[in-house]
Each structure stands twice: as structure tokens, then as C-alpha cells.
């Protein structure tokens, strides 16, 4: 197809010095065939062509019926005109059809073609000009009309606008009527016979793109996750195991000093498991190695219960009847802090400075919208050491977020059940020109730490943020559902660039 088309293009150009328009010269030839032929001639400088983009109006099926048989209002007028004594309104659909009667009657009234006399329709004139039909006939020939007419016909769903790409072609500096075949390979036979001296060799196209190599691609979330992991590893952190999506209320709430009547534990905020409903009390992992905690799991259970009911370790507690069944209910974890609590209890067996982090999925019973999902990823860091202070936490946050390119930070006091003091972290976003909340932080409460057996003078920093928010900002994603879930565009996943959080 392309080889035959190249000859046709050259023949057309030879007959005139004027440029040719492919949409007029080759209206039925597929776009790819035309483009292939023009590229072939253009690479040899036999032609010069430029791309022309324009919109064409295309008639819908209803519009094509109007062109063939007249508009709805014209059909109504003809039916009324033929009825000399007038046409009953109820009889009109049976003559012109329900659609024509519904649409055309009002239009005919508006144009003044017909009038109503009690229950009869009567003609108001002897002849009409079917403007709608004439407009559509013109568009069928020319593919265009004035903007007002096009807008009106689109509103009536009689036309669609579609983008059409055509090419304007002129003679090139090496134009010739005959297309000379170019050899792509220099063969041994050409060298032996000397034919290489006379053949025309095809020049290399150094601007052509290579064929795409099918390959997998990292999701944008995974690229940003990798950057976070590198930052944590650079700062001496150890990654926590996060393979338990299902937790008991004990690890997810109670061990974190979250009262059992807290709103976060309601059904509208948390996903509870229906089968099985509950789990056993916390117990030691039979495969666990290393020293055992100074506080056994049974003792830890009782300590948590006491802290909630009557208080301990300097706290007066929440003073309510703590229920074991509520603590053993199974939930989809609402935060990875449940893992941090488990790791800190293990640390109590050998209290020492430690740094832990985790990045994994958590679940909340949220209403799904452009910025919220029922599941997302949480980035969490924990630092345990002796003599830590709030000033040290602020200083560490400045270093940590500075590695992500966030250097303007603000800290705002807030409340968390398991940290005191607690702070929300804000960073100035230059693109949005405003302060944006990027995380939450605090120092874990003594009631939480001492009940698991950690020394009285040990302090623990904790902070967290979502993985989705920095990813959305970095890749300019406006709707979180385009980043995670069934609406993700695979082309976006394959084509998005690598990410460096400290760079724009």
C-alpha cells in the first residue's frame, strides 16, 4: 500500500506546483498508510509536509435521517398541512412518530408554522423552509459551519465534533517523478561486483526511536517507598515486620492507651473481622529467639488492664470497666503503630537504644473521595533511647524531612491517646503556596512504655505520615483513586519517571 501511494503522491505533485492536501487527495486511505508513505518520501527529501489539525463536524444517525427525510418540525408541519380541517393532537404521533411529534411540535410552534385551535393543530402558512435540514446538508458537504450553528446542533445531539489530522505536501529539494529504491544493506555481492558504486544506499536515520522493549514497571508508590526506605537505612533504622494485616484490639488500641469507648474504635471508623470474631490473649512467639521480656505476656495484659481501669505509672487512667472481649476482637489494623508496640515490648527484654521503621498498608472505614481511601500506606518511625527530649524530636524531624526536600517546617500541639506531648508537622509547599500537614509525631506516654517493662528513664519518639500524600504531590496526582485502586492508568505506571524526594 505504502509503495503504491508514494508514486501517487509524486504524480499529484508533478501536475501542479501548488501544495496538495491529503484529506482531499486521499479521503479513503487510512491515516497510517498516508503517514508511512510521506515519511518514506520525506526521509529522502523528495517532499516536505506539515501536519494540519482541525475539527470536523460529523452527522449523527438522527441527523442523517433528517437529511434524508426532513426535520422533525417539517414532518409535523406537512402532516398538519395535509389535514385541511385540522389535525387532532392525539393523532399526530401515529402519523409522524412519537419522537418527531415530541420534538417537532414545539419547534413548529416556535417557528410560527402551526397553531392550536382547541384540540386541533392547523397550518399557519402554505410553505416553509426546512432550515435544520439545509444546515445539516451543508455540514455533510463541508464538514463545518459557523460556531453558533455548530453549538446549537451539538446541543440537539445532531452532530459530533471529531479531530482530523491531515497533511499539506509540497515538493522537496530532491523531488523526482520516479521513486528510486534505496538499498538498506551493503552486501558481499555488491562489493564483489562493484555494484556498490552505483546503487543508492538508504541513509541512517539517527533521529528514529528504537522499538519499545516490553518490561515491568514500578508503581509510583513503590518508587517513593524505595526513597523512604533509603532515607531510613541511611539514618541507621531497622525495618519492622509488617506482615500482619489483622490485629487484635489489644495491640491495635489497648496497648496504645486508646480507651475502649474511643470513637476510632466505632464500626464507622474501623473494619472488624466477622469470622473469627476474636483471638487468643497475646502470647510469646514459639519460634522467637533471644532473651525473653522482663514482663511476661500475662503480666503485660494485666498491666494494660490496670492502666485503663485505675491508672498506674503516674497516670490516673480512664476509670472505666475494661472488657477483655473488646480487647480480643480482630480488626484490620488501622495503623502500623500496632507493630511498633509489639517491637517495643520485645525491646523490653534487652532495653537499649534502637531505631525502627515500617512502611505498609493500613485500613480505615473512610468515605472514599478524591483524597481518602479505605486503605492506604503509612510510613512510621520509632526511636528509643535514654534522655530524649521534645527539642530532640523537633531537631530530628527537621533532619528527616530535610532529606525529602522539605526545609520549612512548623510544629503544632495536638492530642494523641498514646503520645504526650504530641505535635502535627506542617511543611510549606511552594507549588501550592501554603502550609500543608505532612505528619503526626510525639513521645510515647509512660503508661504505655512502663507497662511493657521498659525502664522508667527510657523515652521513645514516634512519628508517621501517609505514603500517598508525598507521592500525589511529587507526581501531580489530584485524585488518590488514580494512584491506588481499579482506576489506575497502566500507561501512567509505565511512563512515570524515577523520583528523588530531595529534588524538584
Short mmCIF file of C-alpha atoms in Angstrom, two decimals:
data_model
loop_
_atom_site.label_atom_id
_atom_site.label_comp_id
_atom_site.label_asym_id
_atom_site.label_seq_id
_atom_site.Cartn_x
_atom_site.Cartn_y
_atom_site.Cartn_z
CA UNK A 1 0.00 0.00 0.00
CA UNK A 2 2.73 2.49 1.00
CA UNK A 3 4.87 1.84 -2.09
CA UNK A 4 1.93 2.41 -4.44
CA UNK A 5 0.89 5.51 -2.51
CA UNK A 6 4.34 7.09 -2.81
CA UNK A 7 4.02 7.01 -6.60
CA UNK A 8 0.55 8.59 -6.42
CA UNK A 9 1.87 11.42 -4.21
CA UNK A 10 4.74 12.10 -6.63
CA UNK A 11 2.37 12.06 -9.63
CA UNK A 12 0.00 14.55 -8.00
CA UNK A 13 2.88 16.91 -7.17
CA UNK A 14 4.17 16.75 -10.75
CA UNK A 15 0.88 18.03 -12.13
CA UNK A 16 1.00 21.30 -10.16
CA UNK A 17 3.35 23.48 -8.18
CA UNK A 18 0.62 24.05 -5.58
CA UNK A 19 0.66 22.02 -2.34
CA UNK A 20 -1.71 19.09 -2.07
CA UNK A 21 -3.93 18.33 0.94
CA UNK A 22 -4.07 14.63 1.76
CA UNK A 23 -7.63 14.83 3.15
CA UNK A 24 -8.80 15.94 -0.31
CA UNK A 25 -6.44 13.85 -2.43
CA UNK A 26 -6.75 10.58 -0.47
CA UNK A 27 -10.02 10.75 1.50
CA UNK A 28 -10.42 6.97 1.82
CA UNK A 29 -6.81 5.99 2.54
CA UNK A 30 -6.09 5.10 6.22
CA UNK A 31 -4.07 7.62 8.21
CA UNK A 32 -1.22 5.19 8.98
CA UNK A 33 -0.74 4.37 5.28
CA UNK A 34 -0.56 8.06 4.35
CA UNK A 35 1.87 8.83 7.16
CA UNK A 36 4.09 5.88 6.22
CA UNK A 37 4.28 6.98 2.57
CA UNK A 38 5.02 10.61 3.48
CA UNK A 39 7.72 9.59 5.96
CA UNK A 40 9.31 7.43 3.31
CA UNK A 41 9.43 10.29 0.81
CA UNK A 42 10.32 12.89 3.44
CA UNK A 43 13.36 10.92 4.64
CA UNK A 44 14.74 11.18 1.09
CA UNK A 45 13.93 14.92 0.90
CA UNK A 46 11.69 14.25 -2.09
CA UNK A 47 8.79 16.03 -0.37
CA UNK A 48 8.18 18.42 2.51
CA UNK A 49 5.00 18.07 4.51
CA UNK A 50 3.42 19.67 7.53
CA UNK A 51 0.67 18.42 9.82
CA UNK A 52 -2.69 20.19 9.91
CA UNK A 53 -5.05 19.57 12.84
CA UNK A 54 -8.67 20.59 12.56
CA UNK A 55 -12.10 19.68 13.88
CA UNK A 56 -14.76 18.27 11.57
CA UNK A 57 -18.47 18.03 12.22
CA UNK A 58 -19.91 14.55 11.73
CA UNK A 59 -23.64 13.87 11.49
CA UNK A 60 -25.26 11.54 13.99
CA UNK A 61 -27.72 8.84 12.86
CA UNK A 62 -30.63 11.12 13.74
CA UNK A 63 -29.11 13.94 11.65
CA UNK A 64 -28.61 11.64 8.66
CA UNK A 65 -32.30 10.69 8.87
CA UNK A 66 -33.19 14.42 8.84
CA UNK A 67 -31.04 14.95 5.74
CA UNK A 68 -32.85 12.09 4.02
CA UNK A 69 -36.46 12.72 5.14
CA UNK A 70 -36.63 16.21 6.65
CA UNK A 71 -36.54 17.61 10.19
CA UNK A 72 -38.98 16.70 12.95
CA UNK A 73 -40.69 20.10 12.76
CA UNK A 74 -41.01 19.85 8.96
CA UNK A 75 -42.66 16.43 9.29
CA UNK A 76 -45.13 17.87 11.81
CA UNK A 77 -45.94 20.82 9.51
CA UNK A 78 -46.53 18.56 6.48
CA UNK A 79 -48.84 16.31 8.50
CA UNK A 80 -50.85 19.31 9.72
CA UNK A 81 -50.92 20.97 6.27
CA UNK A 82 -52.33 17.84 4.64
CA UNK A 83 -55.17 17.78 7.16
CA UNK A 84 -57.26 20.57 5.63
CA UNK A 85 -59.75 20.75 8.52
CA UNK A 86 -57.02 20.43 11.12
CA UNK A 87 -55.26 17.51 12.79
CA UNK A 88 -56.13 16.20 16.22
CA UNK A 89 -53.17 16.47 18.62
CA UNK A 90 -53.63 12.87 19.80
CA UNK A 91 -53.38 11.62 16.19
CA UNK A 92 -50.04 13.32 15.47
CA UNK A 93 -47.70 10.63 16.97
CA UNK A 94 -49.38 7.95 14.86
CA UNK A 95 -48.66 9.89 11.67
CA UNK A 96 -45.13 11.26 12.18
CA UNK A 97 -43.89 9.00 15.00
CA UNK A 98 -43.58 9.63 18.74
CA UNK A 99 -40.10 11.20 18.55
CA UNK A 100 -40.96 13.59 15.74
CA UNK A 101 -44.23 14.56 17.46
CA UNK A 102 -42.47 15.22 20.75
CA UNK A 103 -39.54 17.23 19.33
CA UNK A 104 -41.07 18.75 16.21
CA UNK A 105 -44.35 20.10 17.65
CA UNK A 106 -42.67 22.65 19.93
CA UNK A 107 -40.22 23.71 17.24
CA UNK A 108 -43.06 24.17 14.69
CA UNK A 109 -44.98 26.31 17.19
CA UNK A 110 -41.83 28.37 17.85
CA UNK A 111 -41.30 28.98 14.13
CA UNK A 112 -44.96 30.00 13.72
CA UNK A 113 -45.70 27.25 11.21
CA UNK A 114 -48.68 25.79 13.06
CA UNK A 115 -51.27 26.97 15.56
CA UNK A 116 -53.55 25.31 18.08
CA UNK A 117 -57.34 25.51 17.78
CA UNK A 118 -58.84 23.69 20.80
CA UNK A 119 -57.74 20.06 20.33
CA UNK A 120 -56.73 20.60 16.69
CA UNK A 121 -53.47 21.65 15.05
CA UNK A 122 -53.80 23.86 11.95
CA UNK A 123 -51.24 25.17 9.45
CA UNK A 124 -50.33 28.83 9.80
CA UNK A 125 -48.62 29.14 6.39
CA UNK A 126 -48.63 27.48 3.00
CA UNK A 127 -44.90 26.66 2.75
CA UNK A 128 -41.80 26.58 4.95
CA UNK A 129 -38.02 26.48 4.65
CA UNK A 130 -36.56 23.50 6.49
CA UNK A 131 -33.55 25.33 7.96
CA UNK A 132 -32.35 22.41 10.08
CA UNK A 133 -32.23 20.11 7.07
CA UNK A 134 -30.38 22.68 4.98
CA UNK A 135 -27.82 23.29 7.74
CA UNK A 136 -27.16 19.56 8.10
CA UNK A 137 -26.86 19.12 4.31
CA UNK A 138 -24.26 21.90 4.23
CA UNK A 139 -22.32 20.32 7.11
CA UNK A 140 -22.47 16.95 5.36
CA UNK A 141 -20.72 18.52 2.35
CA UNK A 142 -18.29 20.93 4.05
CA UNK A 143 -17.78 19.27 7.46
CA UNK A 144 -18.09 22.68 9.16
CA UNK A 145 -20.37 25.67 9.86
CA UNK A 146 -20.33 28.86 11.88
CA UNK A 147 -19.69 28.37 15.65
CA UNK A 148 -23.24 29.34 16.71
CA UNK A 149 -24.82 26.80 14.36
CA UNK A 150 -22.40 24.06 15.46
CA UNK A 151 -23.11 24.79 19.13
CA UNK A 152 -26.88 24.63 18.57
CA UNK A 153 -26.70 21.37 16.61
CA UNK A 154 -24.38 19.79 19.18
CA UNK A 155 -26.84 20.75 21.92
CA UNK A 156 -29.57 18.98 19.92
CA UNK A 157 -27.23 15.96 19.57
CA UNK A 158 -27.36 16.13 15.78
CA UNK A 159 -23.60 16.41 15.23
CA UNK A 160 -20.35 15.35 16.88
CA UNK A 161 -17.03 17.13 16.54
CA UNK A 162 -14.02 14.95 15.86
CA UNK A 163 -10.36 15.79 15.45
CA UNK A 164 -8.96 15.16 11.95
CA UNK A 165 -5.27 15.13 11.10
CA UNK A 166 -4.23 15.78 7.51
CA UNK A 167 -1.02 16.80 5.76
CA UNK A 168 -0.07 19.59 3.38
CA UNK A 169 2.55 18.25 0.96
CA UNK A 170 4.92 20.21 -1.30
CA UNK A 171 7.92 19.29 -3.47
CA UNK A 172 11.21 18.79 -1.64
CA UNK A 173 14.77 19.73 -2.70
CA UNK A 174 15.35 16.21 -4.14
CA UNK A 175 11.94 15.81 -5.75
CA UNK A 176 11.76 13.40 -8.68
CA UNK A 177 8.84 11.88 -10.54
CA UNK A 178 10.21 8.38 -10.10
CA UNK A 179 10.83 6.79 -6.74
CA UNK A 180 14.25 5.15 -6.70
CA UNK A 181 14.58 2.16 -4.43
CA UNK A 182 17.32 2.54 -1.83
CA UNK A 183 19.34 -0.38 -0.58
CA UNK A 184 19.44 -0.85 3.16
CA UNK A 185 22.35 -3.32 3.32
CA UNK A 186 25.82 -3.35 1.79
CA UNK A 187 26.23 -7.00 0.74
CA UNK A 188 29.26 -9.08 -0.22
CA UNK A 189 27.84 -9.45 -3.73
CA UNK A 190 27.76 -5.65 -4.19
CA UNK A 191 31.40 -5.39 -3.12
CA UNK A 192 32.49 -8.23 -5.40
CA UNK A 193 30.65 -6.96 -8.48
CA UNK A 194 31.27 -3.27 -7.89
CA UNK A 195 27.53 -2.55 -7.83
CA UNK A 196 28.00 -0.62 -4.59
CA UNK A 197 29.40 2.27 -6.68
CA UNK A 198 26.09 2.89 -8.46
CA UNK A 199 23.37 1.78 -6.06
CA UNK A 200 21.65 4.35 -3.88
CA UNK A 201 22.07 3.47 -0.23
CA UNK A 202 19.46 4.47 2.31
CA UNK A 203 20.93 6.99 4.79
CA UNK A 204 20.84 6.24 8.50
CA UNK A 205 18.08 7.97 10.43
CA UNK A 206 19.78 8.87 13.68
CA UNK A 207 16.61 10.55 14.98
CA UNK A 208 14.42 7.47 14.76
CA UNK A 209 13.28 5.90 18.02
CA UNK A 210 14.03 2.31 18.82
CA UNK A 211 11.29 -0.24 19.35
CA UNK A 212 9.81 -0.24 22.84
CA UNK A 213 11.03 -3.16 24.92
CA UNK A 214 8.21 -4.80 26.90
CA UNK A 215 9.11 -4.67 30.57
CA UNK A 216 7.60 -4.38 34.01
CA UNK A 217 7.40 -1.06 35.81
CA UNK A 218 7.43 0.04 39.43
CA UNK A 219 4.27 1.70 40.65
CA UNK A 220 4.84 5.35 41.72
CA UNK A 221 4.04 4.38 45.32
CA UNK A 222 6.79 1.78 45.22
CA UNK A 223 9.29 4.33 43.87
CA UNK A 224 8.52 6.77 46.66
CA UNK A 225 8.54 3.88 49.17
CA UNK A 226 12.05 2.95 48.00
CA UNK A 227 13.20 6.53 48.60
CA UNK A 228 11.79 6.48 52.13
CA UNK A 229 13.48 3.15 52.87
CA UNK A 230 16.83 4.51 51.68
CA UNK A 231 16.46 7.54 53.97
CA UNK A 232 15.66 5.32 56.95
CA UNK A 233 18.57 2.97 56.23
CA UNK A 234 20.96 5.93 55.84
CA UNK A 235 19.92 7.10 59.30
CA UNK A 236 20.52 3.72 60.95
CA UNK A 237 16.97 2.36 61.19
CA UNK A 238 15.90 -1.29 61.23
CA UNK A 239 12.79 -2.32 59.28
CA UNK A 240 9.98 -3.87 61.31
CA UNK A 241 8.00 -6.92 60.09
CA UNK A 242 4.60 -5.73 58.85
CA UNK A 243 3.05 -8.93 57.50
CA UNK A 244 0.07 -8.95 59.90
CA UNK A 245 -2.82 -7.02 58.35
CA UNK A 246 -5.17 -8.42 61.03
CA UNK A 247 -4.53 -7.42 64.65
CA UNK A 248 -6.38 -7.77 67.93
CA UNK A 249 -7.87 -4.74 69.62
CA UNK A 250 -5.20 -5.25 72.30
CA UNK A 251 -2.23 -4.46 70.03
CA UNK A 252 -4.10 -2.01 67.80
CA UNK A 253 -5.74 0.03 70.58
CA UNK A 254 -5.44 -1.08 74.22
CA UNK A 255 -1.64 -1.36 74.39
CA UNK A 256 -1.52 2.15 72.90
CA UNK A 257 -3.63 3.54 75.79
CA UNK A 258 -6.63 4.10 73.48
CA UNK A 259 -9.80 3.71 75.61
CA UNK A 260 -12.38 1.16 74.54
CA UNK A 261 -15.05 3.85 74.13
CA UNK A 262 -12.84 5.96 71.83
CA UNK A 263 -14.60 6.99 68.54
CA UNK A 264 -11.77 5.45 66.50
CA UNK A 265 -12.98 2.01 67.66
CA UNK A 266 -16.51 2.51 66.31
CA UNK A 267 -17.77 0.45 63.37
CA UNK A 268 -17.91 3.55 61.18
CA UNK A 269 -14.14 4.06 61.57
CA UNK A 270 -12.71 0.53 61.87
CA UNK A 271 -13.13 -2.71 59.92
CA UNK A 272 -13.84 -5.61 62.28
CA UNK A 273 -13.39 -9.27 61.29
CA UNK A 274 -16.60 -11.31 61.37
CA UNK A 275 -15.10 -14.81 61.26
CA UNK A 276 -13.44 -15.46 63.62
CA UNK A 277 -14.62 -12.64 65.85
CA UNK A 278 -11.86 -12.85 68.44
CA UNK A 279 -8.34 -14.17 69.00
CA UNK A 280 -6.45 -15.59 71.99
CA UNK A 281 -4.70 -13.41 74.51
CA UNK A 282 -1.22 -12.19 73.48
CA UNK A 283 1.44 -14.83 73.95
CA UNK A 284 5.09 -15.40 73.10
CA UNK A 285 6.02 -16.45 69.59
CA UNK A 286 7.13 -20.13 69.86
CA UNK A 287 9.74 -19.55 67.12
CA UNK A 288 11.11 -16.36 68.70
CA UNK A 289 14.83 -16.31 69.55
CA UNK A 290 16.76 -14.18 72.03
CA UNK A 291 16.07 -13.11 75.62
CA UNK A 292 12.53 -13.03 76.97
CA UNK A 293 10.91 -9.81 78.14
CA UNK A 294 11.16 -8.97 81.82
CA UNK A 295 7.39 -8.59 81.79
CA UNK A 296 5.58 -11.75 80.65
CA UNK A 297 2.65 -11.51 78.27
CA UNK A 298 0.21 -12.35 81.07
CA UNK A 299 1.70 -9.66 83.28
CA UNK A 300 1.68 -7.20 80.38
CA UNK A 301 -2.02 -7.96 79.82
CA UNK A 302 -2.80 -7.22 83.45
CA UNK A 303 -0.69 -4.02 83.41
CA UNK A 304 -2.61 -2.68 80.40
CA UNK A 305 -5.93 -3.52 82.06
CA UNK A 306 -4.86 -1.76 85.27
CA UNK A 307 -3.69 1.37 83.42
CA UNK A 308 -7.07 1.66 81.70
CA UNK A 309 -9.23 0.97 84.77
CA UNK A 310 -7.48 2.65 87.70
CA UNK A 311 -4.20 4.03 86.33
CA UNK A 312 -0.53 3.36 87.14
CA UNK A 313 2.97 4.70 86.38
CA UNK A 314 1.90 8.23 87.34
CA UNK A 315 -1.45 8.09 85.49
CA UNK A 316 -4.97 8.02 86.96
CA UNK A 317 -6.18 6.01 83.96
CA UNK A 318 -9.53 6.34 82.21
CA UNK A 319 -11.55 4.90 85.13
CA UNK A 320 -13.94 2.61 83.27
CA UNK A 321 -14.61 -1.16 83.33
CA UNK A 322 -12.14 -2.56 80.78
CA UNK A 323 -13.56 -5.54 78.82
CA UNK A 324 -11.40 -8.48 77.77
CA UNK A 325 -13.74 -9.46 74.90
CA UNK A 326 -13.41 -6.00 73.34
CA UNK A 327 -9.62 -6.24 73.56
CA UNK A 328 -9.57 -9.61 71.79
CA UNK A 329 -11.76 -8.56 68.84
CA UNK A 330 -9.98 -8.90 65.50
CA UNK A 331 -9.62 -5.80 63.32
CA UNK A 332 -7.92 -4.81 60.08
CA UNK A 333 -5.09 -2.73 61.53
CA UNK A 334 -5.83 0.99 61.47
CA UNK A 335 -2.15 1.97 61.80
CA UNK A 336 1.27 0.34 61.80
CA UNK A 337 1.81 1.66 65.34
CA UNK A 338 0.42 -1.73 66.43
CA UNK A 339 3.66 -3.23 65.03
CA UNK A 340 5.74 -0.57 66.81
CA UNK A 341 4.11 -1.54 70.12
CA UNK A 342 4.92 -5.21 69.56
CA UNK A 343 8.55 -4.37 68.75
CA UNK A 344 8.92 -2.12 71.81
CA UNK A 345 7.60 -4.93 74.03
CA UNK A 346 10.30 -7.20 72.57
CA UNK A 347 12.86 -4.44 73.19
CA UNK A 348 11.95 -4.55 76.88
CA UNK A 349 13.78 -7.90 77.10
CA UNK A 350 17.05 -6.04 76.42
CA UNK A 351 16.47 -2.28 76.77
CA UNK A 352 18.90 -0.38 74.55
CA UNK A 353 18.90 2.47 72.03
CA UNK A 354 17.02 1.34 68.92
CA UNK A 355 15.59 2.76 65.71
CA UNK A 356 12.72 1.08 63.88
CA UNK A 357 10.64 1.94 60.83
CA UNK A 358 7.82 0.43 58.80
CA UNK A 359 6.03 1.21 55.52
CA UNK A 360 2.92 -0.81 54.82
CA UNK A 361 -0.82 -0.83 54.24
CA UNK A 362 -3.41 0.15 56.86
CA UNK A 363 -7.21 0.22 56.74
CA UNK A 364 -9.82 2.78 57.82
CA UNK A 365 -13.58 2.74 57.29
CA UNK A 366 -13.42 6.04 55.37
CA UNK A 367 -15.80 7.50 52.81
CA UNK A 368 -13.92 7.22 49.51
CA UNK A 369 -13.33 10.52 47.71
CA UNK A 370 -10.55 12.35 45.83
CA UNK A 371 -8.28 12.46 48.91
CA UNK A 372 -9.42 9.48 51.02
CA UNK A 373 -9.43 5.71 50.55
CA UNK A 374 -10.46 2.86 52.80
CA UNK A 375 -6.87 1.60 52.61
CA UNK A 376 -3.58 3.46 52.30
CA UNK A 377 0.08 3.16 53.24
CA UNK A 378 1.57 4.50 56.46
CA UNK A 379 5.21 5.46 56.94
CA UNK A 380 6.22 5.19 60.60
CA UNK A 381 9.44 5.74 62.52
CA UNK A 382 10.29 4.96 66.16
CA UNK A 383 13.41 5.93 68.13
CA UNK A 384 14.04 4.53 71.63
CA UNK A 385 16.85 5.94 73.79
CA UNK A 386 17.64 7.34 77.22
CA UNK A 387 17.29 11.04 77.98
CA UNK A 388 15.37 12.01 74.84
CA UNK A 389 13.59 15.39 74.85
CA UNK A 390 10.93 17.16 72.78
CA UNK A 391 13.58 19.50 71.38
CA UNK A 392 15.48 16.48 70.12
CA UNK A 393 12.35 15.23 68.35
CA UNK A 394 11.89 18.60 66.61
CA UNK A 395 15.55 18.62 65.57
CA UNK A 396 15.34 15.07 64.24
CA UNK A 397 12.16 15.90 62.26
CA UNK A 398 13.99 18.80 60.58
CA UNK A 399 16.80 16.47 59.51
CA UNK A 400 14.45 13.65 58.45
CA UNK A 401 12.11 15.79 56.34
CA UNK A 402 15.05 17.84 55.06
CA UNK A 403 16.26 14.69 53.29
CA UNK A 404 12.97 14.79 51.35
CA UNK A 405 13.47 18.40 50.28
CA UNK A 406 11.13 19.83 52.97
CA UNK A 407 13.12 22.52 54.79
CA UNK A 408 10.40 24.88 56.01
CA UNK A 409 8.64 23.11 58.90
CA UNK A 410 6.16 24.14 61.56
CA UNK A 411 5.00 22.17 64.59
CA UNK A 412 1.55 22.47 66.16
CA UNK A 413 0.49 20.93 69.51
CA UNK A 414 -2.16 18.23 69.18
CA UNK A 415 -3.65 15.27 71.08
CA UNK A 416 -2.92 11.57 70.61
CA UNK A 417 -4.00 8.97 73.19
CA UNK A 418 -0.57 7.29 73.19
CA UNK A 419 1.85 10.24 72.91
CA UNK A 420 2.38 13.22 75.20
CA UNK A 421 3.50 15.76 74.14
CA UNK A 422 2.16 15.38 70.58
CA UNK A 423 2.74 17.53 67.50
CA UNK A 424 1.32 17.88 64.00
CA UNK A 425 4.01 18.57 61.40
CA UNK A 426 3.46 21.13 58.63
CA UNK A 427 5.67 21.93 55.63
CA UNK A 428 5.43 24.87 53.27
CA UNK A 429 4.51 23.68 49.78
CA UNK A 430 5.87 26.18 47.25
CA UNK A 431 3.74 24.83 44.40
CA UNK A 432 0.52 25.27 46.38
CA UNK A 433 1.90 28.37 48.15
CA UNK A 434 0.57 27.26 51.51
CA UNK A 435 1.38 25.20 54.63
CA UNK A 436 0.40 21.54 54.28
CA UNK A 437 0.11 18.95 57.08
CA UNK A 438 2.60 16.19 56.35
CA UNK A 439 2.63 14.07 59.51
CA UNK A 440 2.00 13.49 63.19
CA UNK A 441 4.53 12.93 65.97
CA UNK A 442 5.06 12.73 69.70
CA UNK A 443 6.74 11.00 72.62
CA UNK A 444 5.11 7.76 73.79
CA UNK A 445 3.40 8.00 77.20
CA UNK A 446 4.95 6.38 80.33
CA UNK A 447 1.72 4.36 80.85
CA UNK A 448 2.36 2.68 77.51
CA UNK A 449 6.12 2.10 77.87
CA UNK A 450 6.49 1.14 81.53
CA UNK A 451 3.58 -1.32 81.41
CA UNK A 452 5.55 -3.40 78.89
CA UNK A 453 8.71 -3.42 81.03
CA UNK A 454 10.83 -0.63 79.53
CA UNK A 455 12.97 1.35 82.02
CA UNK A 456 11.49 4.45 83.59
CA UNK A 457 14.17 6.71 82.08
CA UNK A 458 13.79 5.39 78.53
CA UNK A 459 11.99 7.70 76.10
CA UNK A 460 10.56 6.86 72.68
CA UNK A 461 9.90 9.16 69.73
CA UNK A 462 7.19 8.19 67.28
CA UNK A 463 6.02 9.82 64.05
CA UNK A 464 4.09 8.86 60.96
CA UNK A 465 2.78 10.08 57.64
CA UNK A 466 0.98 8.61 54.65
CA UNK A 467 2.90 7.38 51.62
CA UNK A 468 0.19 8.57 49.24
CA UNK A 469 0.36 12.31 50.01
CA UNK A 470 4.03 12.89 49.05
CA UNK A 471 3.51 10.63 46.01
CA UNK A 472 0.49 12.66 44.85
CA UNK A 473 2.44 15.91 45.31
CA UNK A 474 5.53 14.56 43.52
CA UNK A 475 3.60 13.18 40.52
CA UNK A 476 0.92 15.92 40.47
CA UNK A 477 -1.93 13.46 41.03
CA UNK A 478 -5.15 15.26 42.00
CA UNK A 479 -7.33 12.20 42.76
CA UNK A 480 -5.99 9.47 45.05
CA UNK A 481 -8.18 6.91 43.23
CA UNK A 482 -5.96 7.43 40.16
CA UNK A 483 -2.97 6.36 42.27
CA UNK A 484 -4.34 3.31 44.09
CA UNK A 485 -7.21 1.05 43.08
CA UNK A 486 -9.05 -0.08 39.95
CA UNK A 487 -8.90 3.37 38.28
CA UNK A 488 -5.10 3.38 37.96
CA UNK A 489 -3.95 4.03 34.38
CA UNK A 490 -1.31 1.43 33.49
CA UNK A 491 0.24 3.83 30.97
CA UNK A 492 0.85 6.23 33.86
CA UNK A 493 2.55 3.44 35.83
CA UNK A 494 4.76 2.51 32.87
CA UNK A 495 5.75 6.05 31.85
CA UNK A 496 6.21 7.91 35.15
CA UNK A 497 9.79 8.96 35.91
CA UNK A 498 12.01 7.95 38.78
CA UNK A 499 11.70 10.03 41.93
CA UNK A 500 14.21 11.78 44.17
CA UNK A 501 12.45 13.29 47.16
CA UNK A 502 15.15 15.87 47.83
CA UNK A 503 14.92 17.24 44.27
CA UNK A 504 12.19 19.06 42.36
#
